[in-house]
Amino acid sequence: MSDHFRVLGIHDNHNASVSLLEDGAIVFSLQEERLNGIKNFNGFPSRAVHRALDFAQITLDDIDLFAFGTVHNPAWKDTAAQIRQYSAPTWKKYLADGFKASPFFSLYTAKRARQRQKFLATQGIPADRTRFYDHNLTHAATALCCSGFYGTPALILALDGGGDGNCAGVYTSRDGDLAKVAVTKEGNSVGNLYAVSTFYMGMMPLEHEYKLMGMAPYSQPKYYEGMSRALDHILSVDGLTFRRSTVATTSNSFRALEAIYRRQRFDAVCAALQDFTERSVTRWVQNAIAATGLHRICLSGGVFMNVKLNKLIASLPGVEELFVMPSCGDESNAMGAAFLAYKEHCAALGTDPVIHPLSHLYLGEAFGDETIRSECRNAGYTFEKDGNINRFVAEMLNQNRIVARCSGRSEWGARALGNRSILANPKSFETVSKINDAIKMRDFWMPFAGSVMEEAAGRYLVNPRKIPSPYMMLAFDTTRERESIRAATHPRDRTIRPQILPREQNPDYHAIISEFSRMTGTGCVLNTSFNLHGSPMVYHPREALETLTKSDLDILVMGDYVIRKET
Ligand SMILES: [Fe+2]
């Protein structure tokens, strides 16, 4: 019998994931997409569950509680089903919303709950050790427990498309417990308005919203302001909640949006939506600060993947300290649910929970030398060991070569943080085309990001409040030194979405940037995720080698090994 108390947090819907919490510390987190190759996989993360158990060298019997961050689990949808949902005729959406508002919906949710429990039993998860938590509350718990603000007075804001009937929540915490101040019903969702607009623009909702955010700076106020104000007539802030002025819910807003966006240029549409989102959400945040008198802020929920919105929140006068939950979409709810179950267990025992905040995001598996060598042999690649691999990578970047890196524990979440990354010299915009031609095929207007070593952050970033940004969750303006990191900034507004890297978070990756800095005087490297266009980030050395084969990349480093593709 183990002395540890273990909770396995599971998110079993869009972007399914698991998080293993051991005595109040997240020790392992992984999204199912990394294992099955299906981006944002919607379903049960069965492979990730087993990887978590293997990692901890335990079985399901060693898990004390299984925690889920949603009470009602909507039907699983693949990409085609999701597109069908967004493209359904308006009358069908009215019917769906009417059904949700009717007493029959509770019969449906009860049926879904029984089906879910039956399915969980087939996975070996016993009902008596299973806990389900409200979706919005779980988002809030995720941010509070991961932030380092736990046990201190804090304001927690959760904002997403929706779940368990709500889409926005204002919470406070003083002693670690969450007190609900206000919630907004799911029909009045900023997140859904953004998702439906993404669909209107011909892109994939719940996935490509960042592309609209990236396009927004290309427009000018005279082209988008009118549209932005028109969006206020669909949804607006009312104190601590969002209020809808239309009969149709925000998930049924296609017609209303079409009436505003029709015949307007694509960049102006994106800018109007982004401007509306920034104005309304910052107002909501300011109202929450004024109502609670709290200035230490935690943000969570998919809407806060919007780094430009977060940039504005960071600059609000009432914000003194800010934590944005990394990869704060529903994949993070596996963490929040695990924390809630652990807290509940401690409360039942009458003991104080020991909550360990996130100290890094390298929460997946690492693969050793033997695995790397055997995968190289299987794939027909030769490999050579380098005695100073970090210096080698820096030297390649200095020679304007592009290097793919698959080393150390895989990073959890949406952002590549150096261990499953493609790295390049950020000095020239030509690098962007080179990476796009070689592998990424990124949309032409989209920027790449950069990893800046913490010691050099002040040279490149305008960050007067010294807000930490280790997980690429905030955009920043850049200083005059931006010219030396051009390719890691937005080509239009020259902002950057940096990973500000403290040495202790990832000493090897930090050493690469540090060596690069010694060689070039630039303490930043361009960093983009290591994946083929449209695929999840690579996880295992085998996938790294497959990606090397399928792309025009020619240098891959894994552990201490260099693998080159003959060209
Ligand atoms: Fe959510």
Short mmCIF file of N, CA, C and O in Angstrom, two decimals, residues 438-534:
data_model
loop_
_atom_site.label_atom_id
_atom_site.label_comp_id
_atom_site.label_asym_id
_atom_site.label_seq_id
_atom_site.Cartn_x
_atom_site.Cartn_y
_atom_site.Cartn_z
N ALA A 438 9.91 24.41 -45.33
CA ALA A 438 10.47 23.12 -44.90
C ALA A 438 9.42 22.24 -44.24
O ALA A 438 9.42 21.02 -44.41
N ILE A 439 8.49 22.83 -43.49
CA ILE A 439 7.59 21.99 -42.70
C ILE A 439 6.27 22.63 -42.33
O ILE A 439 5.22 21.99 -42.43
N LYS A 440 6.27 23.88 -41.90
CA LYS A 440 5.10 24.36 -41.16
C LYS A 440 3.91 24.76 -42.04
O LYS A 440 2.77 24.64 -41.62
N MET A 441 4.18 25.31 -43.21
CA MET A 441 3.10 25.79 -44.09
C MET A 441 2.10 26.66 -43.30
O MET A 441 0.89 26.55 -43.48
N ARG A 442 2.64 27.45 -42.42
CA ARG A 442 1.78 28.28 -41.58
C ARG A 442 1.14 29.35 -42.45
O ARG A 442 1.72 29.76 -43.46
N ASP A 443 -0.04 29.81 -42.05
CA ASP A 443 -0.71 30.86 -42.82
C ASP A 443 0.20 32.07 -42.94
O ASP A 443 0.87 32.45 -41.98
N PHE A 444 0.17 32.70 -44.10
CA PHE A 444 1.19 33.71 -44.40
C PHE A 444 1.19 34.90 -43.45
O PHE A 444 2.18 35.57 -43.28
N TRP A 445 0.07 35.15 -42.79
CA TRP A 445 0.01 36.33 -41.92
C TRP A 445 0.42 36.02 -40.48
O TRP A 445 0.54 36.92 -39.67
N MET A 446 0.62 34.72 -40.20
CA MET A 446 0.82 34.34 -38.79
C MET A 446 2.29 34.45 -38.37
O MET A 446 3.18 34.04 -39.10
N PRO A 447 2.52 34.98 -37.18
CA PRO A 447 3.90 35.10 -36.68
C PRO A 447 4.39 33.79 -36.06
O PRO A 447 3.58 32.92 -35.74
N PHE A 448 5.68 33.69 -35.89
CA PHE A 448 6.25 32.64 -35.04
C PHE A 448 6.55 33.26 -33.68
O PHE A 448 6.57 34.48 -33.52
N ALA A 449 6.78 32.40 -32.71
CA ALA A 449 7.06 32.89 -31.35
C ALA A 449 8.55 32.75 -31.04
O ALA A 449 9.31 32.22 -31.85
N GLY A 450 8.92 33.22 -29.86
CA GLY A 450 10.32 33.15 -29.48
C GLY A 450 10.49 32.72 -28.04
O GLY A 450 9.60 32.91 -27.21
N SER A 451 11.64 32.08 -27.77
CA SER A 451 12.01 31.77 -26.39
C SER A 451 13.13 32.72 -25.99
O SER A 451 14.18 32.76 -26.65
N VAL A 452 12.89 33.46 -24.93
CA VAL A 452 13.86 34.45 -24.46
C VAL A 452 14.39 33.99 -23.12
O VAL A 452 13.60 33.64 -22.23
N MET A 453 15.71 33.96 -22.96
CA MET A 453 16.20 33.58 -21.63
C MET A 453 15.87 34.72 -20.66
O MET A 453 15.92 35.89 -21.03
N GLU A 454 15.51 34.31 -19.46
CA GLU A 454 14.96 35.27 -18.50
C GLU A 454 15.87 36.48 -18.31
O GLU A 454 15.42 37.62 -18.23
N GLU A 455 17.17 36.22 -18.30
CA GLU A 455 18.13 37.29 -18.05
C GLU A 455 18.09 38.36 -19.14
O GLU A 455 18.47 39.51 -18.91
N ALA A 456 17.62 37.98 -20.35
CA ALA A 456 17.64 38.92 -21.48
C ALA A 456 16.27 39.53 -21.74
O ALA A 456 16.13 40.38 -22.64
N ALA A 457 15.25 39.12 -20.97
CA ALA A 457 13.87 39.53 -21.29
C ALA A 457 13.73 41.05 -21.35
O ALA A 457 13.04 41.59 -22.22
N GLY A 458 14.39 41.74 -20.43
CA GLY A 458 14.26 43.20 -20.37
C GLY A 458 14.78 43.90 -21.62
O GLY A 458 14.38 45.04 -21.91
N ARG A 459 15.66 43.24 -22.34
CA ARG A 459 16.22 43.87 -23.55
C ARG A 459 15.20 43.91 -24.68
O ARG A 459 15.25 44.77 -25.54
N TYR A 460 14.29 42.93 -24.68
CA TYR A 460 13.39 42.80 -25.83
C TYR A 460 11.93 43.12 -25.53
O TYR A 460 11.18 43.47 -26.42
N LEU A 461 11.52 42.93 -24.29
CA LEU A 461 10.09 43.02 -23.96
C LEU A 461 9.77 44.25 -23.13
O LEU A 461 10.53 44.60 -22.23
N VAL A 462 8.64 44.86 -23.43
CA VAL A 462 8.12 45.94 -22.60
C VAL A 462 7.23 45.28 -21.54
O VAL A 462 6.13 44.82 -21.84
N ASN A 463 7.75 45.20 -20.32
CA ASN A 463 7.05 44.46 -19.27
C ASN A 463 7.30 45.15 -17.92
O ASN A 463 7.97 44.62 -17.05
N PRO A 464 6.74 46.38 -17.78
CA PRO A 464 7.08 47.17 -16.59
C PRO A 464 6.68 46.50 -15.27
O PRO A 464 7.30 46.74 -14.25
N ARG A 465 5.64 45.64 -15.31
CA ARG A 465 5.23 44.98 -14.06
C ARG A 465 5.95 43.66 -13.84
O ARG A 465 5.62 42.92 -12.92
N LYS A 466 6.88 43.36 -14.73
CA LYS A 466 7.68 42.13 -14.61
C LYS A 466 6.78 40.89 -14.43
O LYS A 466 7.01 40.05 -13.57
N ILE A 467 5.74 40.83 -15.24
CA ILE A 467 4.83 39.68 -15.16
C ILE A 467 5.53 38.47 -15.77
O ILE A 467 6.01 38.54 -16.91
N PRO A 468 5.62 37.37 -15.02
CA PRO A 468 6.29 36.18 -15.57
C PRO A 468 5.50 35.64 -16.77
O PRO A 468 4.27 35.71 -16.78
N SER A 469 6.18 35.13 -17.76
CA SER A 469 5.49 34.54 -18.90
C SER A 469 6.27 33.32 -19.38
O SER A 469 6.80 33.29 -20.49
N PRO A 470 6.33 32.29 -18.53
CA PRO A 470 7.12 31.11 -18.92
C PRO A 470 6.41 30.18 -19.89
O PRO A 470 7.02 29.27 -20.40
N TYR A 471 5.11 30.41 -20.10
CA TYR A 471 4.33 29.43 -20.88
C TYR A 471 3.70 30.01 -22.14
O TYR A 471 2.73 29.47 -22.65
N MET A 472 4.19 31.15 -22.60
CA MET A 472 3.68 31.76 -23.85
C MET A 472 2.19 32.08 -23.79
O MET A 472 1.46 31.79 -24.73
N MET A 473 1.74 32.66 -22.68
CA MET A 473 0.32 32.96 -22.55
C MET A 473 0.00 34.45 -22.67
O MET A 473 -1.15 34.84 -22.56
N LEU A 474 1.03 35.28 -22.89
CA LEU A 474 0.82 36.72 -23.00
C LEU A 474 1.62 37.25 -24.18
O LEU A 474 2.74 36.79 -24.43
N ALA A 475 1.06 38.25 -24.86
CA ALA A 475 1.85 38.99 -25.84
C ALA A 475 2.43 40.23 -25.16
O ALA A 475 1.87 40.72 -24.17
N PHE A 476 3.55 40.69 -25.66
CA PHE A 476 4.18 41.91 -25.14
C PHE A 476 4.58 42.80 -26.31
O PHE A 476 4.91 42.30 -27.40
N ASP A 477 4.61 44.11 -26.06
CA ASP A 477 5.26 45.00 -27.02
C ASP A 477 6.76 44.75 -26.93
O ASP A 477 7.27 44.26 -25.91
N THR A 478 7.46 45.12 -28.00
CA THR A 478 8.91 44.90 -28.02
C THR A 478 9.66 46.23 -27.96
O THR A 478 9.12 47.28 -28.34
N THR A 479 10.89 46.17 -27.51
CA THR A 479 11.72 47.38 -27.41
C THR A 479 12.41 47.64 -28.75
O THR A 479 12.21 46.90 -29.72
N ARG A 480 13.28 48.63 -28.78
CA ARG A 480 13.98 48.92 -30.03
C ARG A 480 14.89 47.78 -30.48
O ARG A 480 15.29 47.73 -31.64
N GLU A 481 15.20 46.90 -29.54
CA GLU A 481 16.07 45.78 -29.93
C GLU A 481 15.32 44.72 -30.72
O GLU A 481 15.84 43.65 -31.00
N ARG A 482 14.07 45.03 -31.07
CA ARG A 482 13.23 44.07 -31.78
C ARG A 482 13.85 43.64 -33.11
O ARG A 482 13.58 42.56 -33.60
N GLU A 483 14.70 44.50 -33.69
CA GLU A 483 15.25 44.15 -35.01
C GLU A 483 16.08 42.87 -34.97
O GLU A 483 16.15 42.15 -35.96
N SER A 484 16.70 42.61 -33.81
CA SER A 484 17.54 41.40 -33.75
C SER A 484 16.71 40.13 -33.55
O SER A 484 17.24 39.03 -33.61
N ILE A 485 15.39 40.30 -33.31
CA ILE A 485 14.53 39.11 -33.13
C ILE A 485 13.31 39.19 -34.05
O ILE A 485 12.22 38.73 -33.71
N ARG A 486 13.52 39.80 -35.20
CA ARG A 486 12.41 40.11 -36.12
C ARG A 486 11.50 38.91 -36.38
O ARG A 486 10.28 39.02 -36.38
N ALA A 487 12.12 37.77 -36.66
CA ALA A 487 11.32 36.61 -37.10
C ALA A 487 10.49 36.00 -35.98
O ALA A 487 9.64 35.16 -36.23
N ALA A 488 10.74 36.43 -34.75
CA ALA A 488 9.95 35.92 -33.62
C ALA A 488 8.88 36.92 -33.19
O ALA A 488 8.26 36.76 -32.16
N THR A 489 8.69 37.97 -33.99
CA THR A 489 7.67 38.97 -33.65
C THR A 489 6.57 38.97 -34.71
O THR A 489 6.76 38.45 -35.82
N HIS A 490 5.44 39.58 -34.34
CA HIS A 490 4.35 39.70 -35.31
C HIS A 490 4.79 40.70 -36.38
O HIS A 490 5.19 41.83 -36.06
N PRO A 491 4.71 40.31 -37.65
CA PRO A 491 5.26 41.19 -38.69
C PRO A 491 4.56 42.54 -38.79
O PRO A 491 5.14 43.50 -39.30
N ARG A 492 3.34 42.63 -38.32
CA ARG A 492 2.60 43.89 -38.46
C ARG A 492 2.77 44.80 -37.24
O ARG A 492 3.17 45.95 -37.37
N ASP A 493 2.46 44.28 -36.06
CA ASP A 493 2.48 45.18 -34.89
C ASP A 493 3.74 44.98 -34.04
O ASP A 493 3.90 45.66 -33.03
N ARG A 494 4.58 44.03 -34.43
CA ARG A 494 5.88 43.77 -33.81
C ARG A 494 5.77 43.38 -32.33
O ARG A 494 6.71 43.57 -31.55
N THR A 495 4.62 42.86 -31.95
CA THR A 495 4.51 42.27 -30.61
C THR A 495 5.16 40.89 -30.64
O THR A 495 5.44 40.35 -31.72
N ILE A 496 5.35 40.32 -29.46
CA ILE A 496 5.93 38.98 -29.37
C ILE A 496 5.14 38.18 -28.33
O ILE A 496 4.64 38.75 -27.36
N ARG A 497 5.01 36.89 -28.59
CA ARG A 497 4.39 35.99 -27.60
C ARG A 497 5.52 35.12 -27.05
O ARG A 497 5.79 34.04 -27.55
N PRO A 498 6.21 35.62 -26.03
CA PRO A 498 7.46 34.95 -25.65
C PRO A 498 7.28 33.84 -24.61
O PRO A 498 6.34 33.85 -23.81
N GLN A 499 8.20 32.91 -24.65
CA GLN A 499 8.44 32.03 -23.51
C GLN A 499 9.61 32.67 -22.78
O GLN A 499 10.73 32.66 -23.30
N ILE A 500 9.35 33.28 -21.65
CA ILE A 500 10.46 33.85 -20.86
C ILE A 500 10.98 32.72 -19.99
O ILE A 500 10.28 32.25 -19.08
N LEU A 501 12.17 32.26 -20.30
CA LEU A 501 12.63 30.99 -19.71
C LEU A 501 13.63 31.20 -18.57
O LEU A 501 14.77 31.60 -18.80
N PRO A 502 13.21 30.88 -17.34
CA PRO A 502 14.18 30.85 -16.24
C PRO A 502 15.03 29.58 -16.38
O PRO A 502 14.52 28.54 -16.77
N ARG A 503 16.30 29.69 -16.04
CA ARG A 503 17.22 28.57 -16.24
C ARG A 503 16.73 27.27 -15.58
O ARG A 503 16.80 26.19 -16.15
N GLU A 504 16.20 27.42 -14.35
CA GLU A 504 15.85 26.21 -13.59
C GLU A 504 14.69 25.43 -14.23
O GLU A 504 14.52 24.25 -13.93
N GLN A 505 13.90 26.09 -15.10
CA GLN A 505 12.77 25.36 -15.71
C GLN A 505 13.23 24.33 -16.73
O GLN A 505 12.61 23.29 -16.90
N ASN A 506 14.30 24.66 -17.44
CA ASN A 506 14.78 23.76 -18.49
C ASN A 506 16.24 24.10 -18.76
O ASN A 506 16.56 24.81 -19.73
N PRO A 507 17.16 23.58 -17.92
CA PRO A 507 18.58 23.98 -18.03
C PRO A 507 19.18 23.73 -19.41
O PRO A 507 19.97 24.55 -19.89
N ASP A 508 18.83 22.63 -20.06
CA ASP A 508 19.41 22.34 -21.38
C ASP A 508 18.95 23.34 -22.43
O ASP A 508 19.75 23.84 -23.23
N TYR A 509 17.66 23.61 -22.44
CA TYR A 509 17.14 24.56 -23.43
C TYR A 509 17.69 25.95 -23.16
O TYR A 509 18.06 26.69 -24.07
N HIS A 510 17.77 26.28 -21.88
CA HIS A 510 18.34 27.57 -21.49
C HIS A 510 19.80 27.66 -21.96
O HIS A 510 20.25 28.71 -22.44
N ALA A 511 20.51 26.54 -21.85
CA ALA A 511 21.92 26.53 -22.27
C ALA A 511 22.05 26.79 -23.77
O ALA A 511 22.99 27.47 -24.22
N ILE A 512 21.10 26.28 -24.55
CA ILE A 512 21.13 26.53 -26.00
C ILE A 512 20.99 28.02 -26.28
O ILE A 512 21.77 28.61 -27.05
N ILE A 513 20.02 28.64 -25.62
CA ILE A 513 19.80 30.08 -25.86
C ILE A 513 20.99 30.88 -25.36
O ILE A 513 21.43 31.86 -25.99
N SER A 514 21.51 30.44 -24.24
CA SER A 514 22.65 31.14 -23.64
C SER A 514 23.89 31.06 -24.55
O SER A 514 24.59 32.05 -24.77
N GLU A 515 24.14 29.86 -25.10
CA GLU A 515 25.25 29.69 -26.06
C GLU A 515 25.02 30.56 -27.30
O GLU A 515 25.93 31.20 -27.82
N PHE A 516 23.77 30.55 -27.76
CA PHE A 516 23.42 31.34 -28.94
C PHE A 516 23.66 32.83 -28.66
O PHE A 516 24.16 33.57 -29.52
N SER A 517 23.33 33.22 -27.43
CA SER A 517 23.54 34.62 -27.03
C SER A 517 25.02 34.96 -27.03
O SER A 517 25.43 36.04 -27.46
N ARG A 518 25.85 34.03 -26.54
CA ARG A 518 27.30 34.27 -26.52
C ARG A 518 27.85 34.42 -27.94
O ARG A 518 28.72 35.22 -28.20
N MET A 519 27.28 33.64 -28.85
CA MET A 519 27.77 33.67 -30.24
C MET A 519 27.29 34.89 -31.01
O MET A 519 27.99 35.42 -31.86
N THR A 520 26.06 35.32 -30.72
CA THR A 520 25.43 36.33 -31.58
C THR A 520 25.06 37.62 -30.85
O THR A 520 24.71 38.61 -31.51
N GLY A 521 25.03 37.57 -29.52
CA GLY A 521 24.56 38.73 -28.76
C GLY A 521 23.05 38.77 -28.63
O GLY A 521 22.49 39.71 -28.07
N THR A 522 22.35 37.74 -29.13
CA THR A 522 20.88 37.70 -29.07
C THR A 522 20.42 36.62 -28.10
O THR A 522 20.69 35.43 -28.33
N GLY A 523 19.71 37.01 -27.05
CA GLY A 523 19.29 36.06 -26.03
C GLY A 523 17.92 35.48 -26.30
O GLY A 523 17.11 35.30 -25.37
N CYS A 524 17.63 35.21 -27.55
CA CYS A 524 16.31 34.73 -27.95
C CYS A 524 16.46 33.83 -29.17
O CYS A 524 17.28 34.12 -30.05
N VAL A 525 15.70 32.74 -29.21
CA VAL A 525 15.65 31.93 -30.43
C VAL A 525 14.20 31.82 -30.89
O VAL A 525 13.28 31.90 -30.08
N LEU A 526 14.03 31.68 -32.20
CA LEU A 526 12.68 31.43 -32.71
C LEU A 526 12.29 30.01 -32.31
O LEU A 526 13.10 29.08 -32.43
N ASN A 527 11.09 29.85 -31.84
CA ASN A 527 10.62 28.55 -31.37
C ASN A 527 9.21 28.29 -31.89
O ASN A 527 8.28 29.04 -31.59
N THR A 528 9.08 27.24 -32.67
CA THR A 528 7.73 26.85 -33.10
C THR A 528 7.58 25.34 -32.88
O THR A 528 8.55 24.62 -32.78
N SER A 529 6.34 24.91 -32.79
CA SER A 529 6.10 23.51 -32.42
C SER A 529 6.62 22.55 -33.48
O SER A 529 6.56 22.84 -34.68
N PHE A 530 7.10 21.41 -33.03
CA PHE A 530 7.66 20.38 -33.91
C PHE A 530 6.53 19.47 -34.35
O PHE A 530 6.12 18.56 -33.63
N ASN A 531 5.98 19.76 -35.50
CA ASN A 531 4.88 18.95 -36.04
C ASN A 531 4.70 19.28 -37.51
O ASN A 531 5.10 20.34 -37.97
N LEU A 532 4.08 18.35 -38.21
CA LEU A 532 3.66 18.63 -39.58
C LEU A 532 2.41 19.49 -39.52
O LEU A 532 1.66 19.41 -38.53
N HIS A 533 2.16 20.26 -40.55
CA HIS A 533 1.00 21.14 -40.59
C HIS A 533 -0.28 20.35 -40.29
O HIS A 533 -0.56 19.34 -40.93
N GLY A 534 -1.02 20.82 -39.29
CA GLY A 534 -2.31 20.18 -38.96
C GLY A 534 -2.20 18.98 -38.03
O GLY A 534 -3.22 18.44 -37.60
#
